[in-house]
PDB file of C-alpha atoms and ligand atoms in Angstrom:
ATOM      1  CA  MET A   1     102.371  86.564 115.842  1.00  0.00           C
ATOM      2  CA  ARG A   2     100.493  89.162 113.836  1.00  0.00           C
ATOM      3  CA  ILE A   3      97.579  90.934 115.498  1.00  0.00           C
ATOM      4  CA  GLY A   4      95.219  93.437 113.951  1.00  0.00           C
ATOM      5  CA  ALA A   5      91.679  94.614 113.588  1.00  0.00           C
ATOM      6  CA  HIS A   6      88.628  94.803 111.377  1.00  0.00           C
ATOM      7  CA  VAL A   7      88.609  98.383 110.108  1.00  0.00           C
ATOM      8  CA  ASP A   8      86.726 100.756 107.841  1.00  0.00           C
ATOM      9  CA  SER A   9      87.486 100.071 104.194  1.00  0.00           C
ATOM     10  CA  ALA A  10      88.085 103.669 103.100  1.00  0.00           C
ATOM     11  CA  ASP A  11      91.729 103.847 104.240  1.00  0.00           C
ATOM     12  CA  PRO A  12      92.698 100.537 105.869  1.00  0.00           C
ATOM     13  CA  LEU A  13      96.449 101.216 106.143  1.00  0.00           C
ATOM     14  CA  THR A  14      95.909 104.495 108.009  1.00  0.00           C
ATOM     15  CA  GLU A  15      93.480 102.610 110.279  1.00  0.00           C
ATOM     16  CA  ALA A  16      96.183  99.998 110.893  1.00  0.00           C
ATOM     17  CA  THR A  17      98.667 102.680 111.927  1.00  0.00           C
ATOM     18  CA  ALA A  18      96.088 104.205 114.308  1.00  0.00           C
ATOM     19  CA  ARG A  19      95.866 100.815 116.089  1.00  0.00           C
ATOM     20  CA  ALA A  20      99.528  99.726 115.743  1.00  0.00           C
ATOM     21  CA  ALA A  21      98.050  96.750 113.881  1.00  0.00           C
ATOM     22  CA  ASP A  22     100.135  94.175 111.946  1.00  0.00           C
ATOM     23  CA  THR A  23      97.046  92.994 110.118  1.00  0.00           C
ATOM     24  CA  VAL A  24      93.803  94.496 108.905  1.00  0.00           C
ATOM     25  CA  GLN A  25      90.557  93.046 107.698  1.00  0.00           C
ATOM     26  CA  PHE A  26      87.892  95.047 105.850  1.00  0.00           C
ATOM     27  CA  PHE A  27      84.901  94.720 103.559  1.00  0.00           C
ATOM     28  CA  LEU A  28      85.142  95.458  99.818  1.00  0.00           C
ATOM     29  CA  SER A  29      81.464  96.501  99.621  1.00  0.00           C
ATOM     30  CA  ASP A  30      78.422  97.001 101.793  1.00  0.00           C
ATOM     31  CA  PRO A  31      78.319  93.828 103.969  1.00  0.00           C
ATOM     32  CA  GLN A  32      74.522  93.818 103.824  1.00  0.00           C
ATOM     33  CA  GLY A  33      74.355  94.328 100.058  1.00  0.00           C
ATOM     34  CA  TRP A  34      74.656  92.287  96.872  1.00  0.00           C
ATOM     35  CA  LYS A  35      76.840  94.648  94.892  1.00  0.00           C
ATOM     36  CA  ALA A  36      79.986  93.249  93.342  1.00  0.00           C
ATOM     37  CA  PRO A  37      83.146  94.938  94.677  1.00  0.00           C
ATOM     38  CA  LYS A  38      84.646  97.730  92.576  1.00  0.00           C
ATOM     39  CA  PRO A  39      88.368  97.762  91.708  1.00  0.00           C
ATOM     40  CA  ARG A  40      90.250  99.825  94.314  1.00  0.00           C
ATOM     41  CA  ALA A  41      92.436 102.798  93.366  1.00  0.00           C
ATOM     42  CA  ASP A  42      94.799 101.875  96.246  1.00  0.00           C
ATOM     43  CA  ALA A  43      95.225  98.214  95.134  1.00  0.00           C
ATOM     44  CA  ASP A  44      98.961  98.559  94.403  1.00  0.00           C
ATOM     45  CA  TRP A  45      99.554 100.277  97.734  1.00  0.00           C
ATOM     46  CA  LEU A  46      97.635  97.565  99.625  1.00  0.00           C
ATOM     47  CA  ARG A  47      99.448  94.781  97.766  1.00  0.00           C
ATOM     48  CA  SER A  48     102.880  96.152  98.688  1.00  0.00           C
ATOM     49  CA  ALA A  49     101.994  97.018 102.296  1.00  0.00           C
ATOM     50  CA  GLU A  50     103.843  95.536 105.260  1.00  0.00           C
ATOM     51  CA  VAL A  51     100.433  95.090 106.898  1.00  0.00           C
ATOM     52  CA  ASP A  52      98.802  91.744 106.150  1.00  0.00           C
ATOM     53  CA  ILE A  53      95.382  92.067 104.566  1.00  0.00           C
ATOM     54  CA  TYR A  54      92.260  89.956 104.963  1.00  0.00           C
ATOM     55  CA  VAL A  55      88.924  90.631 103.302  1.00  0.00           C
ATOM     56  CA  HIS A  56      85.559  89.753 104.858  1.00  0.00           C
ATOM     57  CA  ALA A  57      82.829  88.727 102.419  1.00  0.00           C
ATOM     58  CA  PRO A  58      79.331  90.267 102.760  1.00  0.00           C
ATOM     59  CA  TYR A  59      77.035  88.758 105.352  1.00  0.00           C
ATOM     60  CA  VAL A  60      74.281  88.241 102.777  1.00  0.00           C
ATOM     61  CA  ILE A  61      76.228  85.445 101.127  1.00  0.00           C
ATOM     62  CA  ASN A  62      74.730  82.054 101.887  1.00  0.00           C
ATOM     63  CA  VAL A  63      75.955  79.382  99.470  1.00  0.00           C
ATOM     64  CA  ALA A  64      74.342  76.616 101.567  1.00  0.00           C
ATOM     65  CA  THR A  65      70.684  77.657 101.257  1.00  0.00           C
ATOM     66  CA  LEU A  66      68.220  75.625  99.205  1.00  0.00           C
ATOM     67  CA  ASN A  67      66.717  78.918  97.973  1.00  0.00           C
ATOM     68  CA  ASN A  68      68.000  79.310  94.387  1.00  0.00           C
ATOM     69  CA  ARG A  69      67.457  83.047  94.432  1.00  0.00           C
ATOM     70  CA  ILE A  70      69.958  83.387  97.284  1.00  0.00           C
ATOM     71  CA  ARG A  71      72.300  80.476  96.524  1.00  0.00           C
ATOM     72  CA  ILE A  72      73.158  81.270  92.913  1.00  0.00           C
ATOM     73  CA  PRO A  73      73.912  84.974  93.486  1.00  0.00           C
ATOM     74  CA  SER A  74      75.841  83.979  96.617  1.00  0.00           C
ATOM     75  CA  ARG A  75      78.145  81.712  94.617  1.00  0.00           C
ATOM     76  CA  LYS A  76      78.821  84.503  92.111  1.00  0.00           C
ATOM     77  CA  LEU A  77      79.314  87.159  94.759  1.00  0.00           C
ATOM     78  CA  LEU A  78      81.701  84.933  96.736  1.00  0.00           C
ATOM     79  CA  LEU A  79      83.821  84.390  93.609  1.00  0.00           C
ATOM     80  CA  ALA A  80      83.742  88.127  92.776  1.00  0.00           C
ATOM     81  CA  HIS A  81      84.923  88.989  96.288  1.00  0.00           C
ATOM     82  CA  ALA A  82      87.636  86.362  96.154  1.00  0.00           C
ATOM     83  CA  ARG A  83      88.951  87.820  92.891  1.00  0.00           C
ATOM     84  CA  ALA A  84      88.778  91.355  94.331  1.00  0.00           C
ATOM     85  CA  ALA A  85      90.511  90.182  97.490  1.00  0.00           C
ATOM     86  CA  ALA A  86      93.284  88.686  95.388  1.00  0.00           C
ATOM     87  CA  ALA A  87      93.651  91.998  93.567  1.00  0.00           C
ATOM     88  CA  VAL A  88      94.505  93.775  96.825  1.00  0.00           C
ATOM     89  CA  GLY A  89      96.926  91.043  97.900  1.00  0.00           C
ATOM     90  CA  ALA A  90      94.694  89.584 100.606  1.00  0.00           C
ATOM     91  CA  ARG A  91      95.865  86.509 102.460  1.00  0.00           C
ATOM     92  CA  GLY A  92      92.337  85.205 102.716  1.00  0.00           C
ATOM     93  CA  LEU A  93      88.663  85.844 102.138  1.00  0.00           C
ATOM     94  CA  ILE A  94      86.536  85.160 105.220  1.00  0.00           C
ATOM     95  CA  VAL A  95      82.965  83.969 104.659  1.00  0.00           C
ATOM     96  CA  HIS A  96      80.369  82.787 107.124  1.00  0.00           C
ATOM     97  CA  GLY A  97      79.374  79.140 107.104  1.00  0.00           C
ATOM     98  CA  GLY A  98      75.780  79.852 106.133  1.00  0.00           C
ATOM     99  CA  HIS A  99      72.647  77.914 106.912  1.00  0.00           C
ATOM    100  CA  VAL A 100      69.559  76.238 105.480  1.00  0.00           C
ATOM    101  CA  SER A 101      65.967  77.249 106.321  1.00  0.00           C
ATOM    102  CA  ALA A 102      63.875  75.570 108.985  1.00  0.00           C
ATOM    103  CA  GLY A 103      62.621  72.232 107.720  1.00  0.00           C
ATOM    104  CA  ASP A 104      65.273  71.988 104.976  1.00  0.00           C
ATOM    105  CA  ASP A 105      67.830  69.153 105.033  1.00  0.00           C
ATOM    106  CA  LEU A 106      71.223  70.322 106.242  1.00  0.00           C
ATOM    107  CA  ALA A 107      72.808  67.572 104.118  1.00  0.00           C
ATOM    108  CA  THR A 108      71.722  69.515 101.047  1.00  0.00           C
ATOM    109  CA  GLY A 109      73.358  72.628 102.527  1.00  0.00           C
ATOM    110  CA  PHE A 110      76.676  70.831 102.791  1.00  0.00           C
ATOM    111  CA  ASP A 111      76.316  69.577  99.235  1.00  0.00           C
ATOM    112  CA  ASN A 112      75.602  73.150  98.119  1.00  0.00           C
ATOM    113  CA  TRP A 113      78.892  74.205  99.688  1.00  0.00           C
ATOM    114  CA  ARG A 114      80.619  71.490  97.640  1.00  0.00           C
ATOM    115  CA  LYS A 115      78.938  72.832  94.502  1.00  0.00           C
ATOM    116  CA  ALA A 116      80.104  76.360  95.297  1.00  0.00           C
ATOM    117  CA  PHE A 117      83.722  75.158  95.362  1.00  0.00           C
ATOM    118  CA  GLU A 118      83.212  73.205  92.172  1.00  0.00           C
ATOM    119  CA  TYR A 119      81.649  76.273  90.512  1.00  0.00           C
ATOM    120  CA  ALA A 120      84.681  78.355  91.520  1.00  0.00           C
ATOM    121  CA  ALA A 121      87.126  75.683  90.313  1.00  0.00           C
ATOM    122  CA  GLU A 122      85.353  75.493  86.951  1.00  0.00           C
ATOM    123  CA  SER A 123      85.494  79.296  86.732  1.00  0.00           C
ATOM    124  CA  GLY A 124      89.277  79.430  87.194  1.00  0.00           C
ATOM    125  CA  GLY A 125      89.500  79.239  90.955  1.00  0.00           C
ATOM    126  CA  PHE A 126      89.071  81.706  93.802  1.00  0.00           C
ATOM    127  CA  GLY A 127      92.615  83.012  93.536  1.00  0.00           C
ATOM    128  CA  VAL A 128      92.816  83.498  97.283  1.00  0.00           C
ATOM    129  CA  PRO A 129      92.320  81.138 100.250  1.00  0.00           C
ATOM    130  CA  VAL A 130      88.672  81.026 101.283  1.00  0.00           C
ATOM    131  CA  LEU A 131      88.373  80.792 105.071  1.00  0.00           C
ATOM    132  CA  ILE A 132      85.015  79.578 106.382  1.00  0.00           C
ATOM    133  CA  GLU A 133      84.061  81.176 109.707  1.00  0.00           C
ATOM    134  CA  ASN A 134      82.031  79.592 112.475  1.00  0.00           C
ATOM    135  CA  THR A 135      78.777  81.421 113.276  1.00  0.00           C
ATOM    136  CA  ALA A 136      76.898  82.126 116.485  1.00  0.00           C
ATOM    137  CA  GLY A 137      73.221  81.530 115.795  1.00  0.00           C
ATOM    138  CA  GLY A 138      70.517  79.516 114.155  1.00  0.00           C
ATOM    139  CA  ASN A 139      69.410  75.911 114.410  1.00  0.00           C
ATOM    140  CA  ASN A 140      70.329  75.003 110.856  1.00  0.00           C
ATOM    141  CA  ALA A 141      73.812  76.459 110.557  1.00  0.00           C
ATOM    142  CA  CYS A 142      76.652  74.729 108.669  1.00  0.00           C
ATOM    143  CA  ALA A 143      79.408  75.956 110.995  1.00  0.00           C
ATOM    144  CA  ARG A 144      77.914  76.829 114.381  1.00  0.00           C
ATOM    145  CA  ARG A 145      78.544  73.529 116.164  1.00  0.00           C
ATOM    146  CA  LEU A 146      81.392  71.148 115.500  1.00  0.00           C
ATOM    147  CA  ASP A 147      79.133  68.207 114.583  1.00  0.00           C
ATOM    148  CA  ALA A 148      77.914  70.282 111.639  1.00  0.00           C
ATOM    149  CA  LEU A 149      81.447  71.509 110.878  1.00  0.00           C
ATOM    150  CA  ALA A 150      82.605  67.893 110.620  1.00  0.00           C
ATOM    151  CA  ARG A 151      79.880  67.187 108.030  1.00  0.00           C
ATOM    152  CA  LEU A 152      80.781  70.372 106.163  1.00  0.00           C
ATOM    153  CA  TRP A 153      84.411  69.319 105.967  1.00  0.00           C
ATOM    154  CA  ASP A 154      83.374  65.845 104.772  1.00  0.00           C
ATOM    155  CA  ALA A 155      81.730  67.658 101.828  1.00  0.00           C
ATOM    156  CA  ILE A 156      84.427  70.246 100.969  1.00  0.00           C
ATOM    157  CA  GLY A 157      87.645  69.131 102.698  1.00  0.00           C
ATOM    158  CA  ASP A 158      89.143  67.896  99.407  1.00  0.00           C
ATOM    159  CA  HIS A 159      89.104  71.473  98.105  1.00  0.00           C
ATOM    160  CA  GLU A 160      91.567  74.164  99.164  1.00  0.00           C
ATOM    161  CA  VAL A 161      89.607  75.609 102.082  1.00  0.00           C
ATOM    162  CA  GLY A 162      90.638  77.180 105.355  1.00  0.00           C
ATOM    163  CA  PHE A 163      89.009  77.950 108.680  1.00  0.00           C
ATOM    164  CA  CYS A 164      88.509  81.167 110.655  1.00  0.00           C
ATOM    165  CA  LEU A 165      87.693  80.707 114.323  1.00  0.00           C
ATOM    166  CA  ASP A 166      85.629  83.458 115.984  1.00  0.00           C
ATOM    167  CA  THR A 167      85.795  83.170 119.785  1.00  0.00           C
ATOM    168  CA  CYS A 168      82.574  85.181 120.309  1.00  0.00           C
ATOM    169  CA  HIS A 169      80.676  83.018 117.818  1.00  0.00           C
ATOM    170  CA  ALA A 170      81.993  79.787 119.389  1.00  0.00           C
ATOM    171  CA  HIS A 171      81.005  80.806 122.930  1.00  0.00           C
ATOM    172  CA  ALA A 172      77.599  82.270 121.939  1.00  0.00           C
ATOM    173  CA  GLY A 173      77.123  79.323 119.591  1.00  0.00           C
ATOM    174  CA  GLY A 174      77.498  76.827 122.438  1.00  0.00           C
ATOM    175  CA  GLU A 175      81.038  75.458 121.977  1.00  0.00           C
ATOM    176  CA  GLU A 176      83.333  75.581 125.041  1.00  0.00           C
ATOM    177  CA  LEU A 177      86.574  77.455 124.329  1.00  0.00           C
ATOM    178  CA  LEU A 178      88.521  75.038 126.536  1.00  0.00           C
ATOM    179  CA  GLY A 179      90.175  72.535 124.157  1.00  0.00           C
ATOM    180  CA  LEU A 180      88.291  73.996 121.177  1.00  0.00           C
ATOM    181  CA  VAL A 181      91.333  74.476 118.968  1.00  0.00           C
ATOM    182  CA  ASP A 182      92.251  70.794 119.200  1.00  0.00           C
ATOM    183  CA  ARG A 183      88.679  69.728 118.492  1.00  0.00           C
ATOM    184  CA  ILE A 184      88.531  71.968 115.423  1.00  0.00           C
ATOM    185  CA  LYS A 185      91.915  70.934 114.097  1.00  0.00           C
ATOM    186  CA  ALA A 186      90.835  67.310 114.396  1.00  0.00           C
ATOM    187  CA  ILE A 187      88.147  68.199 111.857  1.00  0.00           C
ATOM    188  CA  THR A 188      89.762  70.795 109.595  1.00  0.00           C
ATOM    189  CA  GLY A 189      93.452  70.126 110.179  1.00  0.00           C
ATOM    190  CA  ARG A 190      94.037  73.880 110.331  1.00  0.00           C
ATOM    191  CA  ILE A 191      93.054  77.241 111.714  1.00  0.00           C
ATOM    192  CA  ASP A 192      94.110  80.078 109.401  1.00  0.00           C
ATOM    193  CA  LEU A 193      92.845  83.091 111.342  1.00  0.00           C
ATOM    194  CA  VAL A 194      91.368  83.849 114.768  1.00  0.00           C
ATOM    195  CA  HIS A 195      88.666  86.449 115.212  1.00  0.00           C
ATOM    196  CA  ALA A 196      89.388  87.400 118.833  1.00  0.00           C
ATOM    197  CA  ASN A 197      86.245  88.860 120.290  1.00  0.00           C
ATOM    198  CA  ASN A 198      84.512  88.782 123.642  1.00  0.00           C
ATOM    199  CA  SER A 199      80.769  88.183 123.694  1.00  0.00           C
ATOM    200  CA  LYS A 200      77.964  90.352 125.051  1.00  0.00           C
ATOM    201  CA  GLY A 201      75.657  87.322 124.779  1.00  0.00           C
ATOM    202  CA  ALA A 202      75.809  84.448 127.227  1.00  0.00           C
ATOM    203  CA  PHE A 203      77.175  80.977 126.449  1.00  0.00           C
ATOM    204  CA  ASN A 204      74.932  79.251 123.881  1.00  0.00           C
ATOM    205  CA  SER A 205      72.715  82.352 123.585  1.00  0.00           C
ATOM    206  CA  GLY A 206      73.036  82.294 119.808  1.00  0.00           C
ATOM    207  CA  GLN A 207      73.651  86.063 119.894  1.00  0.00           C
ATOM    208  CA  ASP A 208      76.307  87.519 117.557  1.00  0.00           C
ATOM    209  CA  ARG A 209      77.218  90.548 119.699  1.00  0.00           C
ATOM    210  CA  HIS A 210      80.950  91.262 119.953  1.00  0.00           C
ATOM    211  CA  ASP A 211      82.490  92.934 122.993  1.00  0.00           C
ATOM    212  CA  ASN A 212      85.949  94.216 123.885  1.00  0.00           C
ATOM    213  CA  LEU A 213      88.301  91.539 125.165  1.00  0.00           C
ATOM    214  CA  THR A 214      88.229  92.460 128.843  1.00  0.00           C
ATOM    215  CA  GLY A 215      84.423  93.001 128.776  1.00  0.00           C
ATOM    216  CA  GLY A 216      81.760  90.447 127.969  1.00  0.00           C
ATOM    217  CA  THR A 217      80.874  86.967 129.201  1.00  0.00           C
ATOM    218  CA  ILE A 218      84.092  85.143 128.215  1.00  0.00           C
ATOM    219  CA  ASP A 219      87.069  84.968 130.591  1.00  0.00           C
ATOM    220  CA  PRO A 220      89.671  86.934 128.553  1.00  0.00           C
ATOM    221  CA  GLU A 221      92.337  84.399 129.503  1.00  0.00           C
ATOM    222  CA  GLN A 222      90.387  81.757 127.556  1.00  0.00           C
ATOM    223  CA  VAL A 223      90.617  83.914 124.419  1.00  0.00           C
ATOM    224  CA  VAL A 224      94.380  84.206 124.930  1.00  0.00           C
ATOM    225  CA  THR A 225      94.605  80.400 125.401  1.00  0.00           C
ATOM    226  CA  VAL A 226      92.722  79.869 122.134  1.00  0.00           C
ATOM    227  CA  ILE A 227      95.094  82.202 120.270  1.00  0.00           C
ATOM    228  CA  ARG A 228      98.146  80.456 121.663  1.00  0.00           C
ATOM    229  CA  ALA A 229      96.813  77.020 120.711  1.00  0.00           C
ATOM    230  CA  ALA A 230      95.685  78.148 117.252  1.00  0.00           C
ATOM    231  CA  ASP A 231      99.058  79.746 116.422  1.00  0.00           C
ATOM    232  CA  ALA A 232      97.436  81.803 113.699  1.00  0.00           C
ATOM    233  CA  PRO A 233      97.117  85.527 112.910  1.00  0.00           C
ATOM    234  CA  VAL A 234      94.566  87.415 114.974  1.00  0.00           C
ATOM    235  CA  VAL A 235      91.971  90.039 114.040  1.00  0.00           C
ATOM    236  CA  VAL A 236      89.824  91.751 116.660  1.00  0.00           C
ATOM    237  CA  GLU A 237      86.312  92.730 115.552  1.00  0.00           C
ATOM    238  CA  THR A 238      85.521  94.678 118.653  1.00  0.00           C
ATOM    239  CA  PRO A 239      83.734  97.982 119.347  1.00  0.00           C
ATOM    240  CA  GLY A 240      85.140 101.329 120.427  1.00  0.00           C
ATOM    241  CA  GLY A 241      86.762 102.438 117.172  1.00  0.00           C
ATOM    242  CA  ALA A 242      90.536 102.882 116.997  1.00  0.00           C
ATOM    243  CA  ASP A 243      90.932 103.413 120.742  1.00  0.00           C
ATOM    244  CA  GLY A 244      88.859 100.390 121.751  1.00  0.00           C
ATOM    245  CA  GLN A 245      90.556  98.112 119.244  1.00  0.00           C
ATOM    246  CA  ALA A 246      94.062  99.440 120.057  1.00  0.00           C
ATOM    247  CA  ALA A 247      93.428  98.613 123.713  1.00  0.00           C
ATOM    248  CA  ASP A 248      92.356  95.087 122.726  1.00  0.00           C
ATOM    249  CA  ILE A 249      95.478  94.599 120.551  1.00  0.00           C
ATOM    250  CA  THR A 250      97.689  95.894 123.373  1.00  0.00           C
ATOM    251  CA  PHE A 251      95.966  93.543 125.819  1.00  0.00           C
ATOM    252  CA  LEU A 252      96.651  90.560 123.540  1.00  0.00           C
ATOM    253  CA  ARG A 253     100.296  91.524 122.905  1.00  0.00           C
ATOM    254  CA  ASP A 254     100.878  91.896 126.657  1.00  0.00           C
ATOM    255  CA  GLN A 255      99.227  88.552 127.441  1.00  0.00           C
ATOM    256  CA  LEU A 256     100.972  86.720 124.615  1.00  0.00           C
ATOM    257  CA  GLY A 257     104.321  88.395 125.159  1.00  0.00           C
ATOM    258  CA  VAL A 258     104.621  89.539 121.526  1.00  0.00           C
ATOM    259  CA  SER A 259     105.580  92.904 120.110  1.00  0.00           C
ATOM    260  CA  VAL A 260     104.401  94.758 117.054  1.00  0.00           C
ATOM    261  CA  THR A 261     106.000  93.331 113.880  1.00  0.00           C
ATOM    262  CA  ASN A 262     105.069  96.241 111.629  1.00  0.00           C
ATOM    263  CA  THR A 263     107.165  99.190 112.799  1.00  0.00           C
TER     264      THR A 263
HETATM  265 ZN1  LIG B   1      84.159  87.173 113.102  1.00  0.00          ZN
END
């Protein structure tokens, strides 16, 4: 089982070494910005690395919204990041499930997701698996609660789409971790990546505040149980820099009885 961390994008492979990580995730541009990613000078190096690479799309992307001035650029930016992720050999592009505004019909949000996949298909495809991640907050989210996730998958499940399960977001979003993997797989048929994070916010608080695995409001054993059941690669998105994340990775390897695969 491969375990790694979300790291700074400047030198991801050095960051991986600093954490003894098998896997790294990083952004290809400012996560709060709308700039298209630039080609990376280290693309060949990243593509040939032993370390598995995942790319996280900017947070500003919201392909579900009914607001044209957000939705249309979001579609384009998602495709641009997917192409850029493919160029560095990424195994997946993670994007948040998005939401509609208060008073807007969530059904239209799911249909907008379908249109985003159709737009990408008509444009030659994403070129990399797109993994939709569950989110922690909001009352109009496409992938906070599993009832919404089921409707999202009804809309897009015929396309090639994967799922990224964030344990902090699930807990803070109001989904019990106990049995969660089975409930998700009943909807999506798959979990492609686990974001293993503890939560500073309480259960169902709606707060997206990650904590180190042995801190926070989640029993760390529940995170380990989720990882075992998911049987997917793991990325910690926890605080504390290299030391804090290395401790989280070591904790998971000890609990799971796995050793580093990238030596
Ligand atoms: Zn996450």
